Every structure is written in structure tokens, then in C-alpha cells.
PDB file of C-alpha atoms in Angstrom:
ATOM      1  CA  ARG A   1     -49.791   7.230 -14.680  1.00 84.00           C
ATOM      2  CA  ILE A   2     -48.181  10.402 -14.055  1.00 89.00           C
ATOM      3  CA  GLU A   3     -48.106   9.791 -10.310  1.00 90.00           C
ATOM      4  CA  ALA A   4     -46.596   6.389 -10.792  1.00 90.00           C
ATOM      5  CA  LEU A   5     -43.867   7.796 -12.905  1.00 91.00           C
ATOM      6  CA  GLU A   6     -43.094  10.712 -10.372  1.00 91.00           C
ATOM      7  CA  ALA A   7     -42.734   7.895  -7.689  1.00 91.00           C
ATOM      8  CA  GLU A   8     -40.513   6.073  -9.439  1.00 93.00           C
ATOM      9  CA  LYS A   9     -38.574   9.016 -10.154  1.00 92.00           C
ATOM     10  CA  ASP A  10     -38.354   9.805  -6.586  1.00 92.00           C
ATOM     11  CA  MET A  11     -37.183   6.237  -5.909  1.00 92.00           C
ATOM     12  CA  LEU A  12     -34.235   6.655  -8.626  1.00 93.00           C
ATOM     13  CA  GLU A  13     -33.279   9.781  -7.212  1.00 93.00           C
ATOM     14  CA  ILE A  14     -32.959   8.234  -3.953  1.00 92.00           C
ATOM     15  CA  GLU A  15     -31.220   5.113  -5.129  1.00 93.00           C
ATOM     16  CA  CYS A  16     -28.728   7.636  -7.057  1.00 91.00           C
ATOM     17  CA  HIS A  17     -27.802   9.359  -3.869  1.00 89.00           C
ATOM     18  CA  GLN A  18     -27.419   6.108  -2.236  1.00 91.00           C
ATOM     19  CA  LEU A  19     -25.061   5.126  -4.989  1.00 91.00           C
ATOM     20  CA  ARG A  20     -22.817   8.242  -4.759  1.00 90.00           C
ATOM     21  CA  ASP A  21     -22.416   7.937  -1.181  1.00 86.00           C
ATOM     22  CA  VAL A  22     -21.372   4.330  -1.575  1.00 86.00           C
ATOM     23  CA  ASN A  23     -19.212   5.263  -4.337  1.00 83.00           C
ATOM     24  CA  GLN A  24     -17.525   8.049  -2.266  1.00 78.00           C
ATOM     25  CA  ARG A  25     -17.000   5.611   0.497  1.00 76.00           C
ATOM     26  CA  LEU A  26     -15.413   3.019  -1.926  1.00 71.00           C
ATOM     27  CA  SER A  27     -13.013   5.805  -2.981  1.00 67.00           C
ATOM     28  CA  SER A  28     -12.084   6.853   0.197  1.00 60.00           C
ATOM     29  CA  LEU A  29     -11.317   3.273   1.258  1.00 56.00           C
ATOM     30  CA  GLN A  30      -9.162   2.608  -1.840  1.00 56.00           C
ATOM     31  CA  SER A  31      -6.979   5.448  -0.743  1.00 55.00           C
ATOM     32  CA  HIS A  32      -6.172   3.276   2.286  1.00 59.00           C
ATOM     33  CA  VAL A  33      -5.066   0.256   0.341  1.00 78.00           C
ATOM     34  CA  PHE A  34      -1.590  -0.761  -0.371  1.00 90.00           C
ATOM     35  CA  SER A  35      -0.972  -1.042  -3.944  1.00 94.00           C
ATOM     36  CA  ILE A  36       1.024   0.275  -6.735  1.00 95.00           C
ATOM     37  CA  ASP A  37      -1.923   2.649  -7.774  1.00 93.00           C
ATOM     38  CA  ARG A  38      -1.951   4.240  -4.444  1.00 92.00           C
ATOM     39  CA  ILE A  39       2.081   5.149  -4.551  1.00 94.00           C
ATOM     40  CA  LYS A  40       2.675   5.529  -8.475  1.00 95.00           C
ATOM     41  CA  ALA A  41       2.616   9.420  -8.418  1.00 94.00           C
ATOM     42  CA  ASP A  42       5.260   9.456  -5.798  1.00 96.00           C
ATOM     43  CA  GLU A  43       8.894   8.697  -7.106  1.00 96.00           C
ATOM     44  CA  MET A  44      10.163   8.471  -3.534  1.00 97.00           C
ATOM     45  CA  LEU A  45       7.628   5.915  -2.403  1.00 97.00           C
ATOM     46  CA  VAL A  46       8.060   3.878  -5.639  1.00 97.00           C
ATOM     47  CA  SER A  47      12.039   3.935  -5.198  1.00 97.00           C
ATOM     48  CA  PHE A  48      11.355   3.037  -1.611  1.00 97.00           C
ATOM     49  CA  TYR A  49       8.953   0.280  -2.087  1.00 97.00           C
ATOM     50  CA  THR A  50      10.156  -1.454  -5.062  1.00 97.00           C
ATOM     51  CA  GLY A  51      13.875  -0.055  -5.919  1.00 97.00           C
ATOM     52  CA  PHE A  52      12.946   1.246  -9.158  1.00 97.00           C
ATOM     53  CA  SER A  53      13.809   4.908  -9.656  1.00 97.00           C
ATOM     54  CA  SER A  54      10.042   5.836 -11.138  1.00 97.00           C
ATOM     55  CA  PHE A  55       6.798   4.248 -11.816  1.00 97.00           C
ATOM     56  CA  LEU A  56       7.632   4.385 -15.419  1.00 98.00           C
ATOM     57  CA  VAL A  57      10.912   2.324 -14.710  1.00 98.00           C
ATOM     58  CA  PHE A  58       8.516  -0.165 -12.842  1.00 98.00           C
ATOM     59  CA  LEU A  59       6.084  -0.457 -15.684  1.00 97.00           C
ATOM     60  CA  SER A  60       8.644  -1.155 -18.189  1.00 97.00           C
ATOM     61  CA  CYS A  61      10.016  -4.145 -16.020  1.00 97.00           C
ATOM     62  CA  PHE A  62       6.228  -5.033 -15.865  1.00 97.00           C
ATOM     63  CA  ASN A  63       5.645  -4.944 -19.185  1.00 97.00           C
ATOM     64  CA  PHE A  64       8.766  -6.914 -20.414  1.00 96.00           C
ATOM     65  CA  LEU A  65       7.593  -9.881 -17.802  1.00 96.00           C
ATOM     66  CA  ARG A  66       3.714  -9.656 -18.731  1.00 95.00           C
ATOM     67  CA  ARG A  67       3.325 -11.973 -21.678  1.00 92.00           C
ATOM     68  CA  SER A  68       5.182 -14.614 -19.906  1.00 91.00           C
ATOM     69  CA  ALA A  69       3.277 -13.612 -16.784  1.00 92.00           C
ATOM     70  CA  GLU A  70      -0.107 -13.947 -18.237  1.00 90.00           C
ATOM     71  CA  VAL A  71       0.518 -17.696 -18.992  1.00 87.00           C
ATOM     72  CA  MET A  72       2.610 -18.609 -16.114  1.00 82.00           C
ATOM     73  CA  ARG A  73       1.743 -21.729 -13.993  1.00 76.00           C
ATOM     74  CA  SER A  74       1.520 -20.914 -10.314  1.00 75.00           C
ATOM     75  CA  TRP A  75       4.127 -22.458  -7.989  1.00 67.00           C
ATOM     76  CA  LYS A  76       2.710 -25.565  -6.440  1.00 66.00           C
ATOM     77  CA  ALA A  77       4.899 -26.609  -3.226  1.00 54.00           C
ATOM     78  CA  SER A  78       4.126 -30.609  -3.698  1.00 51.00           C
ATOM     79  CA  GLY A  79       7.396 -31.373  -5.156  1.00 54.00           C
ATOM     80  CA  THR A  80       7.792 -28.844  -7.952  1.00 53.00           C
ATOM     81  CA  THR A  81      11.232 -27.619  -8.678  1.00 58.00           C
ATOM     82  CA  PRO A  82      12.415 -24.750 -11.013  1.00 58.00           C
ATOM     83  CA  GLU A  83      13.725 -27.581 -13.201  1.00 61.00           C
ATOM     84  CA  ASP A  84      10.102 -28.908 -13.649  1.00 56.00           C
ATOM     85  CA  VAL A  85       9.062 -25.382 -14.468  1.00 53.00           C
ATOM     86  CA  GLU A  86      11.573 -25.065 -17.234  1.00 57.00           C
ATOM     87  CA  ARG A  87      10.781 -28.630 -18.405  1.00 50.00           C
ATOM     88  CA  VAL A  88       7.059 -28.475 -18.350  1.00 46.00           C
ATOM     89  CA  GLY A  89       6.843 -24.810 -19.654  1.00 50.00           C
ATOM     90  CA  LEU A  90       4.554 -22.086 -18.867  1.00 44.00           C
ATOM     91  CA  LYS A  91       0.999 -22.981 -18.404  1.00 47.00           C
ATOM     92  CA  PRO A  92      -2.020 -20.989 -17.289  1.00 45.00           C
ATOM     93  CA  GLY A  93      -2.837 -21.536 -13.666  1.00 50.00           C
ATOM     94  CA  PRO A  94      -5.768 -20.758 -11.656  1.00 54.00           C
ATOM     95  CA  LYS A  95      -7.468 -17.715 -11.227  1.00 60.00           C
ATOM     96  CA  ALA A  96      -5.157 -15.203  -9.539  1.00 67.00           C
ATOM     97  CA  LYS A  97      -6.079 -13.664  -6.325  1.00 77.00           C
ATOM     98  CA  LEU A  98      -4.350 -10.204  -7.181  1.00 89.00           C
ATOM     99  CA  PRO A  99      -3.838  -8.621 -10.640  1.00 94.00           C
ATOM    100  CA  LEU A 100      -0.491  -9.103 -12.477  1.00 95.00           C
ATOM    101  CA  MET A 101       0.865  -5.945 -11.786  1.00 96.00           C
ATOM    102  CA  GLU A 102      -0.348  -5.995  -8.061  1.00 96.00           C
ATOM    103  CA  GLN A 103       1.627  -9.572  -7.663  1.00 96.00           C
ATOM    104  CA  PHE A 104       4.612  -7.904  -9.316  1.00 97.00           C
ATOM    105  CA  PHE A 105       4.337  -4.977  -6.795  1.00 98.00           C
ATOM    106  CA  LEU A 106       4.252  -7.396  -3.971  1.00 98.00           C
ATOM    107  CA  VAL A 107       7.467  -9.330  -5.187  1.00 98.00           C
ATOM    108  CA  MET A 108       9.384  -6.307  -5.733  1.00 98.00           C
ATOM    109  CA  VAL A 109       8.478  -4.971  -2.157  1.00 98.00           C
ATOM    110  CA  ARG A 110       9.102  -8.644  -0.582  1.00 98.00           C
ATOM    111  CA  LEU A 111      12.731  -8.264  -2.266  1.00 97.00           C
ATOM    112  CA  ARG A 112      13.524  -4.722  -1.825  1.00 97.00           C
ATOM    113  CA  GLN A 113      11.812  -4.341   1.777  1.00 97.00           C
ATOM    114  CA  GLY A 114      12.202  -7.841   3.038  1.00 96.00           C
ATOM    115  CA  LEU A 115       8.723  -8.033   4.711  1.00 96.00           C
ATOM    116  CA  ASN A 116       7.555 -11.270   5.877  1.00 95.00           C
ATOM    117  CA  GLU A 117       4.624 -13.083   4.423  1.00 96.00           C
ATOM    118  CA  VAL A 118       2.148 -12.099   7.284  1.00 97.00           C
ATOM    119  CA  ASP A 119       2.793  -8.579   7.061  1.00 96.00           C
ATOM    120  CA  LEU A 120       2.520  -8.678   2.799  1.00 97.00           C
ATOM    121  CA  ALA A 121      -0.700 -10.757   3.632  1.00 95.00           C
ATOM    122  CA  ASP A 122      -2.229  -8.211   5.871  1.00 94.00           C
ATOM    123  CA  ARG A 123      -1.329  -5.481   3.495  1.00 94.00           C
ATOM    124  CA  PHE A 124      -2.430  -7.126   0.163  1.00 94.00           C
ATOM    125  CA  LYS A 125      -5.553  -8.755   2.166  1.00 91.00           C
ATOM    126  CA  ILE A 126      -4.306 -12.429   0.922  1.00 93.00           C
ATOM    127  CA  HIS A 127      -3.131 -15.462   2.827  1.00 95.00           C
ATOM    128  CA  PRO A 128       0.448 -15.805   3.625  1.00 96.00           C
ATOM    129  CA  SER A 129       0.660 -18.966   1.552  1.00 94.00           C
ATOM    130  CA  THR A 130      -0.844 -17.029  -1.415  1.00 94.00           C
ATOM    131  CA  VAL A 131       2.106 -14.572  -0.751  1.00 96.00           C
ATOM    132  CA  SER A 132       4.897 -17.195  -0.474  1.00 95.00           C
ATOM    133  CA  ARG A 133       3.161 -18.933  -3.864  1.00 94.00           C
ATOM    134  CA  ILE A 134       3.351 -15.378  -5.491  1.00 95.00           C
ATOM    135  CA  VAL A 135       6.933 -14.587  -4.779  1.00 96.00           C
ATOM    136  CA  ILE A 136       8.265 -17.962  -5.700  1.00 94.00           C
ATOM    137  CA  THR A 137       6.146 -18.113  -9.035  1.00 94.00           C
ATOM    138  CA  TRP A 138       7.720 -14.576  -9.837  1.00 96.00           C
ATOM    139  CA  VAL A 139      10.943 -15.127  -8.953  1.00 95.00           C
ATOM    140  CA  ASN A 140      11.057 -18.317 -10.992  1.00 93.00           C
ATOM    141  CA  LEU A 141       9.953 -16.418 -13.822  1.00 93.00           C
ATOM    142  CA  MET A 142      12.258 -13.727 -13.584  1.00 95.00           C
ATOM    143  CA  TYR A 143      15.229 -16.311 -13.581  1.00 93.00           C
ATOM    144  CA  VAL A 144      13.777 -17.766 -16.885  1.00 90.00           C
ATOM    145  CA  LYS A 145      13.758 -14.677 -18.281  1.00 85.00           C
TER     146      LYS A 145
END
């Protein structure tokens, strides 16, 4: 019985060590991902990519739009017009590929830097058509708000 417990303890220590290694590699990879979390501490980068003077200003604007963004319906190119969005109202759409704050960051980068959909798709690891839908959806939301 004691030998079995010691063997199990040894196995758990090995798994714990492996998990620490994976966690360390994940942390290293996350530092290379293009996201608001990576640049929020650097006001110069926040201003460069978004046009906001600081992350706090970025966050204030995002929080102003958040409630509407949580229930907004994603833009669909099949004949949907901004008037349709206003007339129908805001409804939940399908599960988003990016968290709302990252979507807002993507849109701000697009508006400030003028990066094209392929570039943004590569930076955010999504499809270019998803970039287009996110930008159109958020711009319409900001127009209505």
C-alpha cells in the first residue's frame, strides 16, 4: 500500500513538473500575441495603435459600449443594411471568435492604423472575413451609440 502511494506521488510530481513547463511555454507564447493585454501598460503603444491617450481612456470607451456590444448581432453581408440593424434592434449573434475587448481593440487598430483585413487576420489569428464582420458590426454599433 505504501509503495503504491509512493509510486503515485512520483507520477504526480512528474505531471506537476510537466504542467509547469507547459505553463511557462504558454506564458512565453502569450507575450508574443498581438492583443490589448500585451500593450496596455505602455501608453505610447496604446496611443499608437488605438489613438487613445491611455489604456484607461480605451477602457472607458469600451465600457461605454460594452452593454450594447454584449447583445449586438454580428453583421451579415447578405443584404443587411444599417437601417435593418436599427429597425430590428440589437440581438445576440453567434459565439464570437474574439472576446469583446479584443474585437474593440481590432477595430480601433483598423481605424487608427488603416491595417488591411489580411494583416489584422494574421495578427489576431482569425479569418479575414471575420475581421471584416467585426469592423462593420462595431462601426455600426458606434454610429448608433
